[in-house]
Amino acid sequence: MKSFYGRLLRIDLSTRQWQAEEIPDGVLAAYLGGKGLATYLMLKNIPPGCDPLGPENCLIFTTGPVTGTAMPGSNRFGVFARSPLTGFYGESYSGGHVGAAMKKTGYDAIIIQGQAKNPTLLEVTDQGVSFRDGTKLWGLDCYAAEDRALAEVGANDAQTVVIGPAGENLVRYACIENNYWRSAGRTGMGAVMGSKKLKAIVFHGRAACELADPAGLKQYVAKLAQKARDNPGTLGYRKYGTPQLVSVLNSVGAFPAEYWFRGSLPGWESLTGDYLIENFEVQPRACRPCFMACGNLTRVTRGRHQGLMVEGPEYETIYSFGGLCCIYDLAEIIYLNDICDRLGLDTISAGNMAAFAIEAAQRGALDIKVAYGDVDSIAQLLHQIARREGVGDLLAEGIRVAAEKLGLSGLAIHVKGMEPAGYDPRVLQGMGLAYATSPRGACHLRATFYKPELAGIIDPKTTHGKAELFIDYEDRLAIYDALILCRFYRDLVLWEDLVTLVKATTGLDVDEEQLRRIATRIVAATRQFNLLQGLTRDDDNLPPRFFNEPLENGDVLPEENFRQMLADYYRLRGWDEEGRPLEGTI
């Protein structure tokens, strides 16, 4: 197998020991890298029912066969564990510059187990592992921790991942940060890292993988660049980044606002991509070697936050704080974005939690002063959550636990304990299927099914053929995650392109049908992990509000439509009526 090292690194923080282990070619051929390899390792190494914040849970980092190559959109890594937010499959991905540095350490996966007694900084290289004292980093925000960790190691071309105060204090939706503004954001991987007293990991090395067909990959990348040159999607991402979605979702009434009571925010025009580039200093930024350059390095040029700079804000941050919390000023959203990045909080969960807290306070369930549009009270709440102070201690436990303890489970919007992204399934009904079946909770990225529904590829309100098309998207993006390729290439890199990529990097002689079988295997293995952790068919469900509470335009997701899509999904997957994969599919 080319483009792999055939080795994993196992680090035990309890014993402060490490060892390299072989990964058989058969495993890599069956699962590829990234998510595929990680899921195989999770099934082997994470015991059913283990405490997600205990020493038995493993934190697994992976790269993919395209990582570190000239393939655009490839400088990414994945991180996996049993999620402390949902109790199920935890996964998150991040771009920036860490992926390539991680690959140069000479391993396809890094398994971190046990718990350190004291705050720890890990240095992982192609020469081994150093366990460094992380006490001086503990308590620092993410920006300062990155700077200090890299200075401590002092190696050229080193990259680091860190947690902030939220991860240290085991906030169940804490994220792992890198390059200041890049986040492995969802499912609480930062809390798992914090539970292990692991403040930062620095990666560097000189290891390199041999490609199966370097000339073939170079030729494909050149064709891809030519194909993308005048592509509207590429141009849109380069000009606006993800904020271009604000106008799209508001126009169709699927932009969640006022904690999911509305499908459009009055005055949304001040939150759009056009407004951003006209009123702020914006510079496109890319993860090398990507030509998409979707990351807007944005600087506030006036007002109380003048000079504040972030990469973003992304659409999901605008939806969660702008839409759900009714904040109409992008400068204030950037301010909250910066707070989350420093504290190490997932902006989707944090914005949802803030809006839920506003509703809870209005109902008298929480005795706090917080209101829609009140930026400073929301900012204070974020700090309380990250430090588990006052009401923040309850809200740090996640939406499901907080809602149950406050008697507001019927109000809370989540699936399996994780909040949805900014696509309302009462309008985009296929997103209901996506949220319900995603292994990590209400996720928009496992299939990005908002795209075909918004683009007119399939009617958002039909059930006919919906599950079949959804599976095609989910399977193709499962291969993306096994390669660890950026989602924003989904309109450019299709099945036939993936076949070319796999052949050129790994040397596997696969066709599209064989690649689809690998995807099916990865999806089934992911499902099996969740079943072993106690998942049932009842967990593949949606909040009742989506079925019973129409938006202002009258849209609602008929429950019978959802049940039909779910039944079709199970059947087409070859699973039984309880959503269990048949033997032989993993």
PDB file of C-alpha atoms in Angstrom, residues 362-490:
ATOM      1  CA  GLN A 362     -37.735  34.014  29.555  1.00  0.00           C
ATOM      2  CA  ARG A 363     -39.692  31.031  30.880  1.00  0.00           C
ATOM      3  CA  GLY A 364     -38.334  31.487  34.396  1.00  0.00           C
ATOM      4  CA  ALA A 365     -36.374  28.224  34.322  1.00  0.00           C
ATOM      5  CA  LEU A 366     -33.033  30.050  34.660  1.00  0.00           C
ATOM      6  CA  ASP A 367     -32.485  33.032  36.950  1.00  0.00           C
ATOM      7  CA  ILE A 368     -30.016  34.914  34.776  1.00  0.00           C
ATOM      8  CA  LYS A 369     -30.023  38.164  32.839  1.00  0.00           C
ATOM      9  CA  VAL A 370     -29.583  37.247  29.184  1.00  0.00           C
ATOM     10  CA  ALA A 371     -31.681  38.296  26.209  1.00  0.00           C
ATOM     11  CA  TYR A 372     -31.890  38.096  22.448  1.00  0.00           C
ATOM     12  CA  GLY A 373     -29.493  40.560  20.879  1.00  0.00           C
ATOM     13  CA  ASP A 374     -27.698  41.300  24.176  1.00  0.00           C
ATOM     14  CA  VAL A 375     -24.142  40.588  23.089  1.00  0.00           C
ATOM     15  CA  ASP A 376     -22.433  41.322  26.397  1.00  0.00           C
ATOM     16  CA  SER A 377     -24.693  39.013  28.408  1.00  0.00           C
ATOM     17  CA  ILE A 378     -24.084  36.253  25.851  1.00  0.00           C
ATOM     18  CA  ALA A 379     -20.326  36.860  25.997  1.00  0.00           C
ATOM     19  CA  GLN A 380     -20.438  36.610  29.798  1.00  0.00           C
ATOM     20  CA  LEU A 381     -22.383  33.355  29.484  1.00  0.00           C
ATOM     21  CA  LEU A 382     -19.689  31.888  27.188  1.00  0.00           C
ATOM     22  CA  HIS A 383     -17.015  32.647  29.776  1.00  0.00           C
ATOM     23  CA  GLN A 384     -19.169  31.092  32.514  1.00  0.00           C
ATOM     24  CA  ILE A 385     -19.635  27.950  30.442  1.00  0.00           C
ATOM     25  CA  ALA A 386     -15.935  27.594  29.648  1.00  0.00           C
ATOM     26  CA  ARG A 387     -14.986  28.012  33.310  1.00  0.00           C
ATOM     27  CA  ARG A 388     -18.044  26.159  34.694  1.00  0.00           C
ATOM     28  CA  GLU A 389     -18.994  29.136  36.822  1.00  0.00           C
ATOM     29  CA  GLY A 390     -22.560  29.588  38.082  1.00  0.00           C
ATOM     30  CA  VAL A 391     -25.160  28.507  35.554  1.00  0.00           C
ATOM     31  CA  GLY A 392     -22.300  27.764  33.159  1.00  0.00           C
ATOM     32  CA  ASP A 393     -21.639  24.532  35.040  1.00  0.00           C
ATOM     33  CA  LEU A 394     -25.027  23.154  33.983  1.00  0.00           C
ATOM     34  CA  LEU A 395     -24.859  24.507  30.440  1.00  0.00           C
ATOM     35  CA  ALA A 396     -21.381  22.994  30.021  1.00  0.00           C
ATOM     36  CA  GLU A 397     -22.992  19.549  30.285  1.00  0.00           C
ATOM     37  CA  GLY A 398     -24.649  19.975  26.885  1.00  0.00           C
ATOM     38  CA  ILE A 399     -28.128  20.652  25.596  1.00  0.00           C
ATOM     39  CA  ARG A 400     -29.684  17.292  26.441  1.00  0.00           C
ATOM     40  CA  VAL A 401     -28.628  17.264  30.109  1.00  0.00           C
ATOM     41  CA  ALA A 402     -29.385  20.962  30.624  1.00  0.00           C
ATOM     42  CA  ALA A 403     -32.848  20.657  29.074  1.00  0.00           C
ATOM     43  CA  GLU A 404     -33.725  17.597  31.158  1.00  0.00           C
ATOM     44  CA  LYS A 405     -32.661  19.240  34.415  1.00  0.00           C
ATOM     45  CA  LEU A 406     -34.598  22.408  33.605  1.00  0.00           C
ATOM     46  CA  GLY A 407     -37.718  20.542  32.503  1.00  0.00           C
ATOM     47  CA  LEU A 408     -37.431  21.924  28.968  1.00  0.00           C
ATOM     48  CA  SER A 409     -36.729  18.801  26.909  1.00  0.00           C
ATOM     49  CA  GLY A 410     -39.594  19.669  24.577  1.00  0.00           C
ATOM     50  CA  LEU A 411     -37.986  23.021  23.782  1.00  0.00           C
ATOM     51  CA  ALA A 412     -34.455  21.745  23.143  1.00  0.00           C
ATOM     52  CA  ILE A 413     -33.307  21.180  19.564  1.00  0.00           C
ATOM     53  CA  HIS A 414     -30.793  18.350  19.230  1.00  0.00           C
ATOM     54  CA  VAL A 415     -30.294  14.812  17.910  1.00  0.00           C
ATOM     55  CA  LYS A 416     -28.443  12.339  20.135  1.00  0.00           C
ATOM     56  CA  GLY A 417     -27.418  15.292  22.284  1.00  0.00           C
ATOM     57  CA  MET A 418     -25.815  17.430  19.548  1.00  0.00           C
ATOM     58  CA  GLU A 419     -27.420  20.502  17.995  1.00  0.00           C
ATOM     59  CA  PRO A 420     -28.057  20.851  14.246  1.00  0.00           C
ATOM     60  CA  ALA A 421     -26.295  23.184  11.869  1.00  0.00           C
ATOM     61  CA  GLY A 422     -28.058  26.075  10.148  1.00  0.00           C
ATOM     62  CA  TYR A 423     -30.430  24.243   7.780  1.00  0.00           C
ATOM     63  CA  ASP A 424     -34.015  23.892   8.963  1.00  0.00           C
ATOM     64  CA  PRO A 425     -35.461  20.458   8.048  1.00  0.00           C
ATOM     65  CA  ARG A 426     -38.995  21.838   8.012  1.00  0.00           C
ATOM     66  CA  VAL A 427     -37.998  23.371   4.679  1.00  0.00           C
ATOM     67  CA  LEU A 428     -35.142  21.090   3.583  1.00  0.00           C
ATOM     68  CA  GLN A 429     -36.721  17.784   4.567  1.00  0.00           C
ATOM     69  CA  GLY A 430     -33.773  15.659   3.481  1.00  0.00           C
ATOM     70  CA  MET A 431     -31.765  17.418   6.158  1.00  0.00           C
ATOM     71  CA  GLY A 432     -34.121  15.787   8.642  1.00  0.00           C
ATOM     72  CA  LEU A 433     -32.912  12.390   7.447  1.00  0.00           C
ATOM     73  CA  ALA A 434     -29.315  13.662   7.584  1.00  0.00           C
ATOM     74  CA  TYR A 435     -29.617  14.929  11.146  1.00  0.00           C
ATOM     75  CA  ALA A 436     -31.402  11.794  12.386  1.00  0.00           C
ATOM     76  CA  THR A 437     -29.042   9.217  10.885  1.00  0.00           C
ATOM     77  CA  SER A 438     -25.716  10.977  11.369  1.00  0.00           C
ATOM     78  CA  PRO A 439     -23.610   8.869  13.757  1.00  0.00           C
ATOM     79  CA  ARG A 440     -22.296  11.900  15.626  1.00  0.00           C
ATOM     80  CA  GLY A 441     -25.607  13.690  16.235  1.00  0.00           C
ATOM     81  CA  ALA A 442     -27.350  16.374  14.172  1.00  0.00           C
ATOM     82  CA  CYS A 443     -24.648  16.842  11.543  1.00  0.00           C
ATOM     83  CA  HIS A 444     -24.818  18.652   8.201  1.00  0.00           C
ATOM     84  CA  LEU A 445     -21.438  17.492   6.920  1.00  0.00           C
ATOM     85  CA  ARG A 446     -21.713  13.707   6.652  1.00  0.00           C
ATOM     86  CA  ALA A 447     -23.704  14.159   3.444  1.00  0.00           C
ATOM     87  CA  THR A 448     -24.070  17.966   2.974  1.00  0.00           C
ATOM     88  CA  PHE A 449     -27.555  17.141   1.734  1.00  0.00           C
ATOM     89  CA  TYR A 450     -28.652  20.762   1.828  1.00  0.00           C
ATOM     90  CA  LYS A 451     -26.730  21.113  -1.451  1.00  0.00           C
ATOM     91  CA  PRO A 452     -28.916  18.937  -3.721  1.00  0.00           C
ATOM     92  CA  GLU A 453     -32.079  20.273  -2.088  1.00  0.00           C
ATOM     93  CA  LEU A 454     -31.075  23.915  -2.514  1.00  0.00           C
ATOM     94  CA  ALA A 455     -29.680  23.348  -6.015  1.00  0.00           C
ATOM     95  CA  GLY A 456     -32.890  21.790  -7.341  1.00  0.00           C
ATOM     96  CA  ILE A 457     -31.357  18.354  -7.849  1.00  0.00           C
ATOM     97  CA  ILE A 458     -34.209  16.941  -5.771  1.00  0.00           C
ATOM     98  CA  ASP A 459     -37.401  18.511  -4.435  1.00  0.00           C
ATOM     99  CA  PRO A 460     -36.886  19.357  -0.728  1.00  0.00           C
ATOM    100  CA  LYS A 461     -40.418  18.230   0.076  1.00  0.00           C
ATOM    101  CA  THR A 462     -40.467  14.896  -1.753  1.00  0.00           C
ATOM    102  CA  THR A 463     -39.730  11.566  -0.126  1.00  0.00           C
ATOM    103  CA  HIS A 464     -39.523   9.641  -3.395  1.00  0.00           C
ATOM    104  CA  GLY A 465     -35.895   8.796  -4.153  1.00  0.00           C
ATOM    105  CA  LYS A 466     -34.674  10.930  -1.253  1.00  0.00           C
ATOM    106  CA  ALA A 467     -33.003   8.162   0.746  1.00  0.00           C
ATOM    107  CA  GLU A 468     -31.327   6.742  -2.362  1.00  0.00           C
ATOM    108  CA  LEU A 469     -29.775  10.068  -3.329  1.00  0.00           C
ATOM    109  CA  PHE A 470     -28.850  10.737   0.293  1.00  0.00           C
ATOM    110  CA  ILE A 471     -26.940   7.447   0.493  1.00  0.00           C
ATOM    111  CA  ASP A 472     -25.043   8.313  -2.676  1.00  0.00           C
ATOM    112  CA  TYR A 473     -23.916  11.593  -1.118  1.00  0.00           C
ATOM    113  CA  GLU A 474     -23.159   9.978   2.233  1.00  0.00           C
ATOM    114  CA  ASP A 475     -21.086   7.216   0.648  1.00  0.00           C
ATOM    115  CA  ARG A 476     -19.099   9.569  -1.556  1.00  0.00           C
ATOM    116  CA  LEU A 477     -18.315  11.787   1.397  1.00  0.00           C
ATOM    117  CA  ALA A 478     -17.371   8.762   3.494  1.00  0.00           C
ATOM    118  CA  ILE A 479     -14.589   8.254   0.946  1.00  0.00           C
ATOM    119  CA  TYR A 480     -13.748  11.957   1.280  1.00  0.00           C
ATOM    120  CA  ASP A 481     -13.322  11.384   5.012  1.00  0.00           C
ATOM    121  CA  ALA A 482     -11.249   8.239   4.454  1.00  0.00           C
ATOM    122  CA  LEU A 483      -8.927  10.289   2.226  1.00  0.00           C
ATOM    123  CA  ILE A 484      -9.574  13.358   4.421  1.00  0.00           C
ATOM    124  CA  LEU A 485     -10.495  15.664   1.593  1.00  0.00           C
ATOM    125  CA  CYS A 486     -12.255  18.997   2.089  1.00  0.00           C
ATOM    126  CA  ARG A 487     -16.040  19.028   1.608  1.00  0.00           C
ATOM    127  CA  PHE A 488     -15.933  22.081  -0.615  1.00  0.00           C
ATOM    128  CA  TYR A 489     -14.632  19.948  -3.489  1.00  0.00           C
ATOM    129  CA  ARG A 490     -17.837  17.883  -3.600  1.00  0.00           C
TER     130      ARG A 490
END
